[in-house]
Amino acid sequence: MSALIIISSITGNTWKVGEALNRVYPTTSLKRTTDVLKCTELLDQHNEVIVGFWCDKGGLPPDLAQLVPYIRNKSLGIFATMGGNPQSERAKDWFKRQCDAVVGSERGNRLEATFLCQGKINPVLIEQMKKMPGYKETPESVARRQEAAKHPNEQDYRAAAEAFRELLA
Ligand SMILES: Cc1cc2nc3c(=O)[nH]c(=O)nc-3n(C[C@H](O)[C@H](O)[C@H](O)COP(=O)(O)O)c2cc1C
């Protein structure tokens, strides 16, 4: 039974990581959360499931939140992309909380592997942020955005493939 990779992605970063995993492990099947929501029976055909999503204002994106109750009795790999620095304690904390929400405590899931990387922030969002009352650009925020603009990249794709090797190979 091959693994199912389910992706929630709005601007394409997380989808690219999913595509990279699908290239390295061609027996996997790559789907969007919205497609799986239309046909949740797809989940019945896979014991191993990878869930990839993006940081949406510090929470789970709504399409994934809607799918979570259907994710049951799986060996899970979870990854996310975010605009902020994935090495920061805040990011690690955020990611841990989202992983806990996806795994749940009473759905029989087992978390096997995780991966977190940065993803470029959509320019439209940056412009919107700049217009928000109280928004203040700092050298740190500019540097963070410039670093985010380099991701996800080949190195991230390799690191993701490595993180899920045992689950997908
Ligand atoms: C509406 C919106 C809200 C976001 N909120 C956050 C956030 O709270 N923290 C963060 O680090 N990045 C945030 N980001 C950046 C995204 O998480 C990041 O660009 C991610 O890689 C997008 O993934 P995608 O291209 O697969 O949609 C936000 C992006 C959008 C569009």
PDB file of N, CA, C and O and ligand atoms in Angstrom, residues 8-15 54-58 81-84 118-122 125, ligand 1:
ATOM      1  N   SER A   8      -2.093  21.114   1.868  1.00  0.00           N
ATOM      2  CA  SER A   8      -2.840  22.370   1.904  1.00  0.00           C
ATOM      3  C   SER A   8      -1.850  23.474   1.527  1.00  0.00           C
ATOM      4  O   SER A   8      -0.824  23.638   2.198  1.00  0.00           O
ATOM      5  N   SER A   9      -2.132  24.188   0.444  1.00  0.00           N
ATOM      6  CA  SER A   9      -1.187  25.210  -0.027  1.00  0.00           C
ATOM      7  C   SER A   9      -1.968  26.321  -0.702  1.00  0.00           C
ATOM      8  O   SER A   9      -2.836  26.041  -1.531  1.00  0.00           O
ATOM      9  N   ILE A  10      -1.672  27.569  -0.346  1.00  0.00           N
ATOM     10  CA  ILE A  10      -2.412  28.660  -0.973  1.00  0.00           C
ATOM     11  C   ILE A  10      -1.564  29.357  -2.030  1.00  0.00           C
ATOM     12  O   ILE A  10      -2.059  29.739  -3.086  1.00  0.00           O
ATOM     13  N   THR A  11      -0.262  29.522  -1.754  1.00  0.00           N
ATOM     14  CA  THR A  11       0.568  30.227  -2.741  1.00  0.00           C
ATOM     15  C   THR A  11       1.580  29.303  -3.418  1.00  0.00           C
ATOM     16  O   THR A  11       2.416  29.775  -4.193  1.00  0.00           O
ATOM     17  N   GLY A  12       1.539  28.013  -3.108  1.00  0.00           N
ATOM     18  CA  GLY A  12       2.341  27.048  -3.873  1.00  0.00           C
ATOM     19  C   GLY A  12       3.575  26.489  -3.186  1.00  0.00           C
ATOM     20  O   GLY A  12       4.127  25.490  -3.642  1.00  0.00           O
ATOM     21  N   ASN A  13       4.050  27.107  -2.097  1.00  0.00           N
ATOM     22  CA  ASN A  13       5.288  26.636  -1.457  1.00  0.00           C
ATOM     23  C   ASN A  13       5.163  25.200  -0.951  1.00  0.00           C
ATOM     24  O   ASN A  13       6.022  24.357  -1.214  1.00  0.00           O
ATOM     25  N   THR A  14       4.098  24.942  -0.233  1.00  0.00           N
ATOM     26  CA  THR A  14       3.936  23.615   0.387  1.00  0.00           C
ATOM     27  C   THR A  14       3.693  22.562  -0.695  1.00  0.00           C
ATOM     28  O   THR A  14       4.180  21.431  -0.583  1.00  0.00           O
ATOM     29  N   TRP A  15       2.970  22.954  -1.713  1.00  0.00           N
ATOM     30  CA  TRP A  15       2.726  22.046  -2.840  1.00  0.00           C
ATOM     31  C   TRP A  15       4.054  21.621  -3.473  1.00  0.00           C
ATOM     32  O   TRP A  15       4.254  20.460  -3.820  1.00  0.00           O
ATOM     33  N   TRP A  54       0.539  25.022   5.521  1.00  0.00           N
ATOM     34  CA  TRP A  54       1.235  26.304   5.685  1.00  0.00           C
ATOM     35  C   TRP A  54       0.748  27.001   6.945  1.00  0.00           C
ATOM     36  O   TRP A  54      -0.355  26.729   7.428  1.00  0.00           O
ATOM     37  N   CYS A  55       1.571  27.909   7.471  1.00  0.00           N
ATOM     38  CA  CYS A  55       1.216  28.641   8.683  1.00  0.00           C
ATOM     39  C   CYS A  55       0.260  29.766   8.307  1.00  0.00           C
ATOM     40  O   CYS A  55       0.638  30.715   7.638  1.00  0.00           O
ATOM     41  N   ASP A  56      -0.983  29.618   8.728  1.00  0.00           N
ATOM     42  CA  ASP A  56      -2.031  30.572   8.388  1.00  0.00           C
ATOM     43  C   ASP A  56      -2.374  31.380   9.632  1.00  0.00           C
ATOM     44  O   ASP A  56      -3.146  30.929  10.472  1.00  0.00           O
ATOM     45  N   LYS A  57      -1.765  32.538   9.774  1.00  0.00           N
ATOM     46  CA  LYS A  57      -1.985  33.420  10.933  1.00  0.00           C
ATOM     47  C   LYS A  57      -1.870  32.631  12.237  1.00  0.00           C
ATOM     48  O   LYS A  57      -2.687  32.775  13.142  1.00  0.00           O
ATOM     49  N   GLY A  58      -0.890  31.777  12.285  1.00  0.00           N
ATOM     50  CA  GLY A  58      -0.630  31.048  13.525  1.00  0.00           C
ATOM     51  C   GLY A  58      -1.564  29.891  13.787  1.00  0.00           C
ATOM     52  O   GLY A  58      -1.584  29.348  14.895  1.00  0.00           O
ATOM     53  N   THR A  81       5.264  24.713   5.940  1.00  0.00           N
ATOM     54  CA  THR A  81       6.105  25.838   5.522  1.00  0.00           C
ATOM     55  C   THR A  81       5.544  27.092   6.182  1.00  0.00           C
ATOM     56  O   THR A  81       4.333  27.185   6.419  1.00  0.00           O
ATOM     57  N   MET A  82       6.447  28.036   6.494  1.00  0.00           N
ATOM     58  CA  MET A  82       6.008  29.264   7.176  1.00  0.00           C
ATOM     59  C   MET A  82       6.903  30.430   6.775  1.00  0.00           C
ATOM     60  O   MET A  82       8.054  30.235   6.379  1.00  0.00           O
ATOM     61  N   GLY A  83       6.359  31.647   6.909  1.00  0.00           N
ATOM     62  CA  GLY A  83       7.143  32.821   6.563  1.00  0.00           C
ATOM     63  C   GLY A  83       8.220  33.124   7.591  1.00  0.00           C
ATOM     64  O   GLY A  83       9.302  33.601   7.257  1.00  0.00           O
ATOM     65  N   GLY A  84       7.934  32.827   8.859  1.00  0.00           N
ATOM     66  CA  GLY A  84       8.868  33.132   9.953  1.00  0.00           C
ATOM     67  C   GLY A  84      10.051  32.179   9.975  1.00  0.00           C
ATOM     68  O   GLY A  84      10.137  31.258   9.159  1.00  0.00           O
ATOM     69  N   GLN A 118      11.014  27.156   5.838  1.00  0.00           N
ATOM     70  CA  GLN A 118      10.507  28.487   5.527  1.00  0.00           C
ATOM     71  C   GLN A 118       9.910  28.500   4.118  1.00  0.00           C
ATOM     72  O   GLN A 118      10.230  27.627   3.296  1.00  0.00           O
ATOM     73  N   GLY A 119       9.028  29.453   3.862  1.00  0.00           N
ATOM     74  CA  GLY A 119       8.443  29.580   2.525  1.00  0.00           C
ATOM     75  C   GLY A 119       8.215  31.047   2.218  1.00  0.00           C
ATOM     76  O   GLY A 119       7.789  31.818   3.092  1.00  0.00           O
ATOM     77  N   LYS A 120       8.528  31.420   1.005  1.00  0.00           N
ATOM     78  CA  LYS A 120       8.427  32.849   0.628  1.00  0.00           C
ATOM     79  C   LYS A 120       7.011  33.372   0.857  1.00  0.00           C
ATOM     80  O   LYS A 120       6.028  32.646   0.683  1.00  0.00           O
ATOM     81  N   ILE A 121       6.959  34.638   1.267  1.00  0.00           N
ATOM     82  CA  ILE A 121       5.664  35.244   1.573  1.00  0.00           C
ATOM     83  C   ILE A 121       5.153  35.967   0.334  1.00  0.00           C
ATOM     84  O   ILE A 121       5.885  36.747  -0.286  1.00  0.00           O
ATOM     85  N   ASN A 122       3.924  35.702   0.003  1.00  0.00           N
ATOM     86  CA  ASN A 122       3.289  36.314  -1.160  1.00  0.00           C
ATOM     87  C   ASN A 122       3.389  37.852  -1.082  1.00  0.00           C
ATOM     88  O   ASN A 122       3.023  38.447  -0.066  1.00  0.00           O
ATOM     89  N   LEU A 125       0.440  39.774   0.252  1.00  0.00           N
ATOM     90  CA  LEU A 125       0.302  39.745   1.713  1.00  0.00           C
ATOM     91  C   LEU A 125       1.236  40.765   2.363  1.00  0.00           C
ATOM     92  O   LEU A 125       0.857  41.464   3.305  1.00  0.00           O
TER      93      LEU A 125
HETATM   94  C1  LIG B   1      -3.027  34.776   4.809  1.00  0.00           C
HETATM   95  C2  LIG B   1      -1.627  34.405   5.202  1.00  0.00           C
HETATM   96  C3  LIG B   1      -1.286  34.356   6.541  1.00  0.00           C
HETATM   97  C4  LIG B   1       0.009  34.004   6.945  1.00  0.00           C
HETATM   98  N1  LIG B   1       0.325  33.959   8.279  1.00  0.00           N
HETATM   99  C5  LIG B   1       1.573  33.627   8.652  1.00  0.00           C
HETATM  100  C6  LIG B   1       1.938  33.612  10.035  1.00  0.00           C
HETATM  101  O1  LIG B   1       1.136  33.886  10.923  1.00  0.00           O
HETATM  102  N2  LIG B   1       3.205  33.265  10.363  1.00  0.00           N
HETATM  103  C7  LIG B   1       4.150  32.919   9.413  1.00  0.00           C
HETATM  104  O2  LIG B   1       5.285  32.578   9.772  1.00  0.00           O
HETATM  105  N3  LIG B   1       3.836  32.941   8.099  1.00  0.00           N
HETATM  106  C8  LIG B   1       2.585  33.291   7.703  1.00  0.00           C
HETATM  107  N4  LIG B   1       2.264  33.324   6.365  1.00  0.00           N
HETATM  108  C9  LIG B   1       3.295  32.918   5.377  1.00  0.00           C
HETATM  109  C10 LIG B   1       3.022  31.500   4.872  1.00  0.00           C
HETATM  110  O3  LIG B   1       2.857  30.585   5.941  1.00  0.00           O
HETATM  111  C11 LIG B   1       4.196  31.010   4.004  1.00  0.00           C
HETATM  112  O4  LIG B   1       4.431  31.922   2.965  1.00  0.00           O
HETATM  113  C12 LIG B   1       3.916  29.614   3.472  1.00  0.00           C
HETATM  114  O5  LIG B   1       5.084  29.092   2.894  1.00  0.00           O
HETATM  115  C13 LIG B   1       2.799  29.630   2.436  1.00  0.00           C
HETATM  116  O6  LIG B   1       2.625  28.324   1.960  1.00  0.00           O
HETATM  117  P1  LIG B   1       1.893  28.035   0.583  1.00  0.00           P
HETATM  118  O7  LIG B   1       2.682  28.754  -0.497  1.00  0.00           O
HETATM  119  O8  LIG B   1       1.972  26.556   0.427  1.00  0.00           O
HETATM  120  O9  LIG B   1       0.512  28.547   0.679  1.00  0.00           O
HETATM  121  C14 LIG B   1       0.995  33.684   5.957  1.00  0.00           C
HETATM  122  C15 LIG B   1       0.643  33.726   4.591  1.00  0.00           C
HETATM  123  C16 LIG B   1      -0.643  34.085   4.204  1.00  0.00           C
HETATM  124  C17 LIG B   1      -0.994  34.136   2.730  1.00  0.00           C
END
